[in-house]
XYZ file of C-alpha atoms in Angstrom:
558
model
C 55.401 12.733 142.228
C 52.696 11.335 144.445
C 49.263 12.678 145.209
C 50.449 14.441 148.388
C 52.806 16.412 146.312
C 51.228 20.041 145.934
C 50.785 21.197 142.257
C 52.354 24.416 141.149
C 50.044 27.313 140.852
C 48.951 27.784 137.307
C 49.751 30.918 135.422
C 46.381 32.416 134.997
C 47.529 34.719 132.075
C 48.703 31.697 130.253
C 45.461 29.894 130.861
C 43.446 32.986 129.778
C 45.508 33.272 126.503
C 45.174 29.575 125.695
C 41.342 29.539 126.182
C 39.708 28.604 122.774
C 36.810 30.914 123.299
C 37.507 34.488 122.354
C 37.728 36.537 125.544
C 37.942 40.255 126.186
C 38.221 41.901 129.609
C 36.844 45.269 130.034
C 37.108 47.931 132.766
C 33.696 49.297 133.933
C 34.224 52.300 131.605
C 34.589 49.788 128.787
C 38.215 50.188 128.362
C 39.990 47.070 126.914
C 42.231 45.843 129.665
C 43.055 42.284 128.343
C 42.500 40.084 125.385
C 43.432 36.598 124.398
C 44.766 35.057 121.288
C 41.353 33.588 120.244
C 39.740 36.981 120.276
C 42.536 38.625 118.388
C 42.306 35.933 115.673
C 38.554 36.194 115.578
C 38.506 40.039 115.096
C 41.658 40.302 113.066
C 43.180 42.644 115.595
C 46.269 42.908 117.580
C 47.318 43.725 121.241
C 47.396 47.393 120.326
C 43.692 47.441 121.196
C 44.412 47.016 124.713
C 43.951 50.403 126.557
C 41.338 51.578 124.075
C 37.582 51.848 124.527
C 35.998 48.955 122.865
C 33.663 51.065 120.774
C 36.497 53.150 119.484
C 37.987 49.741 118.357
C 34.899 48.346 116.927
C 32.598 51.137 115.690
C 29.464 50.420 113.453
C 29.842 49.750 109.741
C 29.107 53.052 108.207
C 28.191 51.158 104.915
C 25.272 49.619 106.750
C 22.570 52.062 107.609
C 20.737 49.623 109.865
C 23.825 48.722 111.911
C 23.034 48.486 115.586
C 25.957 46.442 117.166
C 27.415 49.370 119.075
C 24.045 50.246 120.682
C 23.125 46.745 121.550
C 26.705 46.010 123.101
C 26.643 49.288 125.045
C 23.203 48.482 126.475
C 24.305 44.942 127.506
C 27.499 46.202 129.257
C 25.638 48.960 131.165
C 23.308 46.356 132.343
C 26.026 44.258 133.692
C 27.646 47.204 135.497
C 24.308 48.277 136.905
C 23.065 44.875 138.073
C 26.322 42.787 138.667
C 24.615 40.071 136.738
C 25.645 38.176 133.569
C 23.858 39.280 130.335
C 23.582 37.010 127.419
C 22.979 38.944 124.295
C 21.049 37.759 121.254
C 22.646 36.692 118.106
C 24.209 39.966 116.757
C 25.491 41.405 113.496
C 28.618 43.254 114.299
C 30.841 44.051 111.219
C 34.544 44.421 112.094
C 37.166 46.477 110.151
C 39.405 44.609 107.795
C 42.430 46.892 108.447
C 42.096 48.836 105.280
C 40.667 52.204 105.423
C 36.846 52.219 105.610
C 36.520 48.632 104.822
C 34.416 46.330 106.964
C 33.680 42.647 106.797
C 30.401 41.147 107.659
C 30.254 39.224 111.029
C 27.706 37.558 113.267
C 28.483 36.901 117.010
C 26.888 35.222 119.952
C 28.060 37.461 123.061
C 27.964 36.799 126.771
C 29.112 39.615 129.199
C 29.910 38.275 132.653
C 30.779 40.687 135.518
C 33.881 40.280 137.992
C 32.938 41.334 141.545
C 35.082 42.445 144.456
C 34.471 41.615 148.139
C 31.916 44.259 148.333
C 29.958 43.109 145.266
C 31.182 45.901 143.118
C 31.974 45.320 139.415
C 35.622 45.517 138.789
C 35.803 44.062 135.407
C 33.531 42.561 132.598
C 34.650 39.410 130.730
C 33.297 39.864 127.175
C 33.115 36.386 125.657
C 32.056 35.986 121.951
C 31.560 33.162 119.397
C 31.865 33.725 115.769
C 28.723 32.392 114.251
C 28.963 33.851 110.672
C 29.284 30.502 109.001
C 26.188 29.314 110.872
C 24.155 32.287 109.900
C 25.218 32.009 106.328
C 24.313 28.335 106.263
C 20.978 29.046 107.866
C 20.375 31.826 105.443
C 21.320 29.559 102.485
C 18.962 27.130 103.919
C 16.177 29.655 104.362
C 16.819 30.834 100.791
C 16.639 27.293 99.589
C 13.433 26.821 101.640
C 12.047 30.021 100.078
C 13.186 28.798 96.709
C 11.660 25.437 97.235
C 8.455 27.114 98.819
C 8.439 29.420 95.525
C 8.916 26.419 93.305
C 6.205 24.643 95.254
C 3.845 27.646 94.825
C 4.686 28.037 90.992
C 4.371 24.215 90.771
C 0.908 24.395 92.479
C -0.038 27.319 90.285
C 1.092 25.672 87.126
C -0.922 22.547 88.199
C -3.888 24.628 88.918
C -3.396 26.519 85.654
C -2.908 23.005 83.788
C -6.056 21.753 85.453
C -8.131 24.776 84.434
C -6.610 24.769 80.801
C -7.255 20.952 80.560
C -10.901 21.516 81.714
C -11.141 24.358 79.131
C -9.610 22.207 76.489
C -11.909 19.419 77.422
C -14.861 21.767 77.331
C -13.774 23.155 73.779
C -13.269 19.615 72.553
C -16.724 18.680 73.776
C -18.144 21.839 72.082
C -16.145 20.905 68.874
C -17.422 17.373 68.982
C -20.871 18.585 69.486
C -20.340 21.067 66.554
C -18.979 18.328 64.426
C -21.974 16.082 65.227
C -24.360 18.934 64.457
C -22.379 19.604 61.245
C -22.489 15.873 60.254
C -26.116 15.929 60.896
C -26.645 19.084 58.990
C -24.546 17.781 56.173
C -26.412 14.515 55.916
C -29.690 16.545 56.037
C -28.336 18.829 53.200
C -27.088 15.816 51.181
C -30.522 14.125 51.581
C -32.310 17.365 50.650
C -30.059 17.626 47.653
C -30.722 14.008 46.638
C -34.445 14.518 47.385
C -34.273 17.786 45.146
C -32.308 15.891 42.371
C -34.785 12.932 42.445
C -37.731 15.479 42.376
C -36.394 17.440 39.373
C -35.409 14.250 37.552
C -38.917 12.718 38.252
C -40.639 16.019 37.361
C -38.786 16.020 34.043
C -39.658 12.480 33.320
C -43.209 13.014 34.119
C -43.215 16.080 31.826
C -41.911 14.059 29.014
C -44.897 11.699 28.834
C -47.413 14.478 28.116
C -44.775 16.383 25.945
C -44.169 13.185 23.827
C -47.850 12.796 23.284
C -48.256 16.385 22.293
C -45.258 16.281 20.025
C -46.566 13.027 18.350
C -49.799 14.720 17.873
C -48.132 17.682 16.313
C -46.080 15.475 13.949
C -49.483 13.642 13.128
C -51.054 16.927 12.388
C -48.126 17.984 10.235
C -48.674 14.742 8.031
C -52.467 15.742 7.757
C -51.522 19.413 6.994
C -48.644 19.194 4.340
C -49.291 22.832 3.439
C -48.948 23.925 7.023
C -51.066 25.871 9.407
C -50.379 28.969 11.709
C -51.763 27.175 14.634
C -49.563 24.102 13.979
C -46.550 26.408 13.824
C -47.426 27.834 17.295
C -47.907 24.476 18.715
C -44.559 23.368 17.250
C -42.782 26.325 18.635
C -44.258 26.115 22.176
C -43.641 22.327 22.342
C -40.115 22.910 21.416
C -39.869 25.475 24.320
C -41.392 23.021 26.720
C -38.956 20.222 25.505
C -36.100 22.569 25.991
C -37.177 23.402 29.483
C -37.593 19.791 30.415
C -34.230 19.098 29.093
C -32.788 22.094 30.952
C -34.294 20.487 34.210
C -32.379 17.240 33.616
C -29.244 18.893 32.326
C -29.455 21.299 35.273
C -29.425 18.394 37.654
C -26.569 16.662 35.873
C -24.621 19.879 35.792
C -24.860 20.250 39.539
C -24.247 16.743 40.393
C -21.401 16.245 37.989
C -23.081 13.582 35.837
C -23.385 15.222 32.552
C -21.789 13.089 29.805
C -20.079 13.969 26.491
C -19.801 11.850 23.199
C -16.646 13.562 22.048
C -15.062 13.486 18.564
C -13.430 15.860 16.099
C -16.234 18.442 15.379
C -16.409 21.493 13.005
C -17.546 24.327 15.432
C -18.271 26.486 12.361
C -20.772 23.851 11.166
C -22.403 23.588 14.565
C -22.826 27.361 14.812
C -24.195 27.426 11.354
C -26.782 24.744 11.917
C -27.860 26.102 15.324
C -28.297 29.705 14.022
C -30.343 28.298 11.023
C -32.662 26.496 13.399
C -33.130 29.598 15.574
C -33.297 32.120 12.953
C -37.020 31.684 12.354
C -37.639 32.475 16.111
C -35.746 35.764 15.647
C -38.000 36.696 12.780
C -40.863 37.387 15.246
C -41.338 41.123 16.363
C -38.581 42.202 13.903
C -35.637 40.927 15.887
C -32.507 40.316 13.760
C -29.695 37.681 13.971
C -26.367 38.412 12.512
C -23.802 35.715 12.191
C -20.114 36.045 11.232
C -18.272 32.753 10.466
C -14.745 32.256 9.467
C -13.964 30.839 5.946
C -12.164 27.723 7.193
C -13.465 24.874 9.547
C -12.897 25.280 13.331
C -12.237 21.852 14.541
C -12.678 21.042 18.300
C -12.688 17.966 20.336
C -16.340 17.981 21.350
C -19.840 16.716 21.616
C -21.782 18.230 18.528
C -25.098 18.052 20.245
C -23.831 19.641 23.529
C -22.039 22.346 21.729
C -25.132 23.086 19.717
C -26.891 23.282 22.997
C -24.416 25.915 24.349
C -25.347 28.163 21.314
C -29.044 27.301 21.343
C -29.231 28.265 25.121
C -27.215 31.594 24.493
C -29.509 32.583 21.598
C -32.644 31.573 23.710
C -31.243 33.725 26.517
C -30.761 36.682 24.013
C -34.330 36.167 22.656
C -35.750 36.465 26.215
C -33.875 39.690 27.265
C -33.896 41.716 23.930
C -36.956 43.945 23.133
C -38.948 43.774 19.751
C -36.828 45.112 16.976
C -33.605 44.326 18.974
C -30.623 42.699 17.352
C -28.286 39.681 18.353
C -24.968 39.094 16.808
C -23.005 35.813 16.910
C -19.214 35.659 15.989
C -16.875 32.752 15.724
C -13.169 33.245 15.380
C -9.878 31.500 16.100
C -6.648 32.795 17.856
C -3.705 31.213 19.806
C -4.948 27.679 19.600
C -8.554 28.549 20.766
C -11.837 29.092 19.158
C -13.789 32.111 20.429
C -17.607 32.110 20.257
C -19.229 35.398 21.009
C -22.987 36.121 21.492
C -23.928 39.890 21.874
C -27.304 41.541 22.083
C -28.629 44.947 22.746
C -31.163 43.856 25.508
C -31.712 44.707 29.059
C -28.084 43.963 30.115
C -27.216 43.482 33.742
C -25.005 44.993 36.528
C -21.316 44.126 36.031
C -21.306 42.567 39.693
C -23.798 39.977 38.353
C -21.695 38.493 35.806
C -20.668 35.357 37.772
C -24.097 34.959 39.478
C -25.805 34.626 36.043
C -24.171 31.182 35.646
C -25.658 29.923 39.015
C -28.544 27.438 39.123
C -32.021 29.155 38.811
C -30.338 32.512 38.335
C -32.083 35.001 36.167
C -30.901 38.484 34.893
C -34.356 39.958 35.248
C -36.142 40.019 38.666
C -39.278 37.991 39.024
C -42.434 39.702 37.921
C -45.304 39.851 35.530
C -43.062 40.854 32.660
C -40.154 38.362 33.415
C -39.424 36.192 30.383
C -40.065 32.525 30.527
C -37.385 30.120 31.547
C -36.127 28.197 34.674
C -32.793 30.049 35.059
C -30.915 26.745 34.212
C -29.663 27.538 30.691
C -26.472 29.546 31.564
C -25.536 27.020 34.208
C -25.816 24.196 31.751
C -23.757 26.203 29.256
C -20.887 26.793 31.769
C -20.935 23.094 32.594
C -20.817 22.038 28.833
C -17.983 24.571 28.055
C -15.910 23.574 31.065
C -16.333 19.904 30.309
C -14.799 20.697 26.935
C -11.803 22.272 28.667
C -13.023 25.922 27.921
C -14.352 28.728 29.918
C -17.282 31.344 29.380
C -17.678 34.751 30.693
C -20.406 37.304 30.667
C -20.111 41.046 30.306
C -22.347 44.127 30.396
C -21.813 47.853 31.015
C -24.913 47.855 33.119
C -28.599 47.709 32.892
C -30.149 48.699 29.511
C -26.728 48.371 27.731
C -27.001 44.835 26.300
C -24.929 41.697 27.167
C -21.996 39.802 25.756
C -21.116 36.086 26.435
C -17.609 34.864 25.300
C -16.883 31.104 25.176
C -13.337 30.005 24.742
C -12.728 26.386 23.552
C -9.376 24.700 22.817
C -9.007 23.815 19.181
C -8.666 19.949 18.410
C -5.271 18.348 18.107
C -4.541 16.795 14.668
C -4.822 13.321 16.120
C -8.351 13.803 17.171
C -10.626 11.209 15.556
C -13.104 12.172 13.131
C -16.809 11.379 14.103
C -18.685 8.859 12.109
C -20.875 10.527 9.562
C -24.586 10.184 10.207
C -26.549 8.314 7.505
C -29.684 10.116 6.185
C -33.006 8.986 7.624
C -34.486 5.958 5.941
C -37.822 4.412 5.732
C -38.427 0.886 6.470
C -38.336 -1.192 3.326
C -41.275 -3.541 4.585
C -44.074 -3.508 6.862
C -43.306 -4.467 10.483
C -45.408 -5.916 13.277
C -44.910 -3.562 16.270
C -45.902 -3.802 19.798
C -46.287 -0.522 21.676
C -46.171 -1.021 25.445
C -47.068 2.437 26.887
C -49.453 3.242 29.831
C -49.964 6.866 28.627
C -52.979 6.576 26.325
C -52.646 9.685 24.337
C -49.101 8.971 23.763
C -49.741 5.311 22.714
C -52.632 6.469 20.449
C -50.514 9.114 18.554
C -47.676 6.657 18.228
C -49.965 4.131 16.769
C -51.443 6.519 14.287
C -47.934 7.779 13.114
C -46.573 4.270 12.581
C -49.745 3.034 10.891
C -49.240 6.005 8.483
C -45.855 4.607 7.615
C -47.794 1.251 6.812
C -46.811 -0.700 9.794
C -49.019 -3.152 11.777
C -49.380 -1.838 15.324
C -50.623 -3.359 18.476
C -51.001 -1.361 21.745
C -51.012 -2.574 25.350
C -50.661 -0.459 28.522
C -49.274 -2.737 31.080
C -46.232 -5.093 31.429
C -48.418 -8.028 32.052
C -50.343 -7.469 28.831
C -47.061 -7.026 26.964
C -45.901 -10.580 28.218
C -49.159 -11.986 26.934
C -49.025 -10.322 23.750
C -45.446 -11.537 23.106
C -46.410 -15.090 23.932
C -49.362 -15.001 21.507
C -47.741 -13.696 18.515
C -44.286 -12.646 17.097
C -43.605 -9.052 16.755
C -40.588 -7.647 14.752
C -40.334 -4.648 17.118
C -41.418 -3.884 20.682
C -41.427 -0.143 21.757
C -41.547 -0.582 25.534
C -41.811 2.215 28.054
C -39.779 1.481 31.218
C -42.095 2.998 33.861
C -45.157 0.784 33.690
C -47.878 0.385 36.350
C -47.296 -3.211 37.204
C -43.887 -4.525 36.164
C -41.221 -2.345 34.733
C -39.930 -2.463 31.193
C -36.580 -4.217 32.184
C -38.609 -7.129 33.448
C -40.551 -7.276 30.276
C -37.428 -7.208 28.288
C -35.783 -9.984 30.282
C -38.931 -12.179 29.894
C -39.063 -11.731 26.069
C -35.434 -12.501 25.665
C -35.715 -15.707 27.588
C -38.334 -17.083 25.127
C -37.342 -19.406 22.248
C -38.058 -16.623 19.582
C -36.834 -13.737 21.900
C -33.557 -13.073 20.100
C -35.462 -12.420 16.839
C -37.402 -9.336 18.503
C -35.833 -5.886 18.251
C -36.500 -4.290 21.801
C -36.426 -0.461 21.881
C -36.637 1.208 25.242
C -38.619 4.427 25.480
C -38.168 6.510 28.599
C -38.081 10.031 30.096
C -34.766 8.947 31.763
C -31.740 8.915 29.364
C -28.713 8.986 31.606
C -25.664 6.873 30.812
C -26.689 4.682 33.712
C -30.160 4.350 32.503
C -28.979 3.245 29.023
C -26.613 0.857 30.489
C -29.274 -0.806 32.674
C -31.629 -1.073 29.697
C -28.875 -2.667 27.584
C -28.144 -5.202 30.328
C -31.875 -6.053 30.484
C -31.750 -6.961 26.748
C -32.855 -3.781 24.840
C -31.337 -3.127 21.583
C -31.784 0.662 21.771
C -32.768 3.351 24.185
C -34.749 6.423 23.146
C -35.616 9.487 25.233
C -38.980 10.908 25.257
C -40.329 13.054 23.332
C -39.553 10.409 20.704
C -38.407 12.139 17.523
C -40.207 10.601 14.534
C -37.064 10.630 12.213
C -34.960 8.724 14.747
C -37.716 6.279 15.432
C -38.193 5.622 11.625
C -34.396 5.169 11.282
C -34.464 2.568 13.993
C -37.477 0.800 12.272
C -35.713 0.821 8.965
C -32.737 -0.972 10.706
C -34.990 -3.511 12.031
C -36.848 -4.204 8.741
C -33.400 -4.813 7.192
C -32.186 -7.265 9.725
């Protein structure tokens, strides 16, 4: 067939039906007059829709209250009929029936309504072309939802970032505050520790300084006792008051040791019954004043404990001193010692002023007193019970206080573990001896009164005594002559007693001299330092005459 051969006229119905775009032909009254396969497929309908009004075939979805597909399509079709021009509708949601009763499926369309005009320009038909854009709408919706989700995620992330920033700043500020607080606490702690050390140094120094005049007064009292063998009421008063001052001075030192944990024990198998008996015997004379009574109940058998005899005696002495302070004239105090369940129980009861039950623990605090301060408050520093608790606890025991209230008396119970069978026995103390020969003694003491009384006491014993008041004079004296014994104070105005001891020991005859340190300081570290300097013995002020004579007797025999 060549180009001049005419083509057969196409079958426009076939062309219409083969068109891929869904097409519907409507009469001006909106009755369906023709439909192609693409439209039937898109709308899931059949040719039975031909001859029916489009709105009857495709009503609005009754399940969608907002459905407006019919109204929008009607408006567009009327516009086309009235104007004779094509109307392109906006994207529409227009659900279609599924074929099942009352069931619709969601669909989105892009409609175009085109008029067919006759020779006079009148609308004879309307071509209704649609495109199913449901998938596009769903994809766009999914994208929008993803965008919204992403936006929400970004918003949340930004919120979290801001929140984290705010929290980080708050944490940084809190950390800075904590750092400043820790710095302040460290500074406060350092200040408190320094204040505590200063207080400890002050108390120790005060006690040491008290010991010098006490030692001189004690030595003077012992000298008077030698001159007054028949006794004297004034001398008795002096001895009692000096004993009180010595005990208060010792309490100062022991209170410091109790607080700082430096109290030391010399332990061994000790008969607590013997300790109680001796301590009560020593204190009984004090109870005789103003008609006070002291009753003592002791078991028949020994009560062995692993303890420091002197410290255990101090426990009872402090408790009895406490009872003396807080009982009225004519009052009574009772001491009981018993054993049960592997423990010894020491009880001291009095009928004195008592205390409120809530104070039972406070009484064992440092500088605590049962009676408020005032003109009638008994003497004392408020250290005795604190020292008692420390000693008892160092022995593995415990002590408690009880009272029914003010005016009802008080009771103190100390529980101590009994000694095990393998606890070593203490070495028996030898009786005090007198030196078998005269000794040449050098006293190095800057306190003139104390040096004078020591000299008088020792000369009464038949010894030859020389006194110097400085470390320099001591070195000169030991160069010029040979002494059997040097009693040397450690705190001297020029060089200390340790330097004196080292210098004496360094001389050719230095090993033949017995060096005895005399000091107000008597801690274990003080004794260790004096021993390292070359001293043979270390004695604490006030210097008991019996102990000094015992040392001199040993020096005379060597």
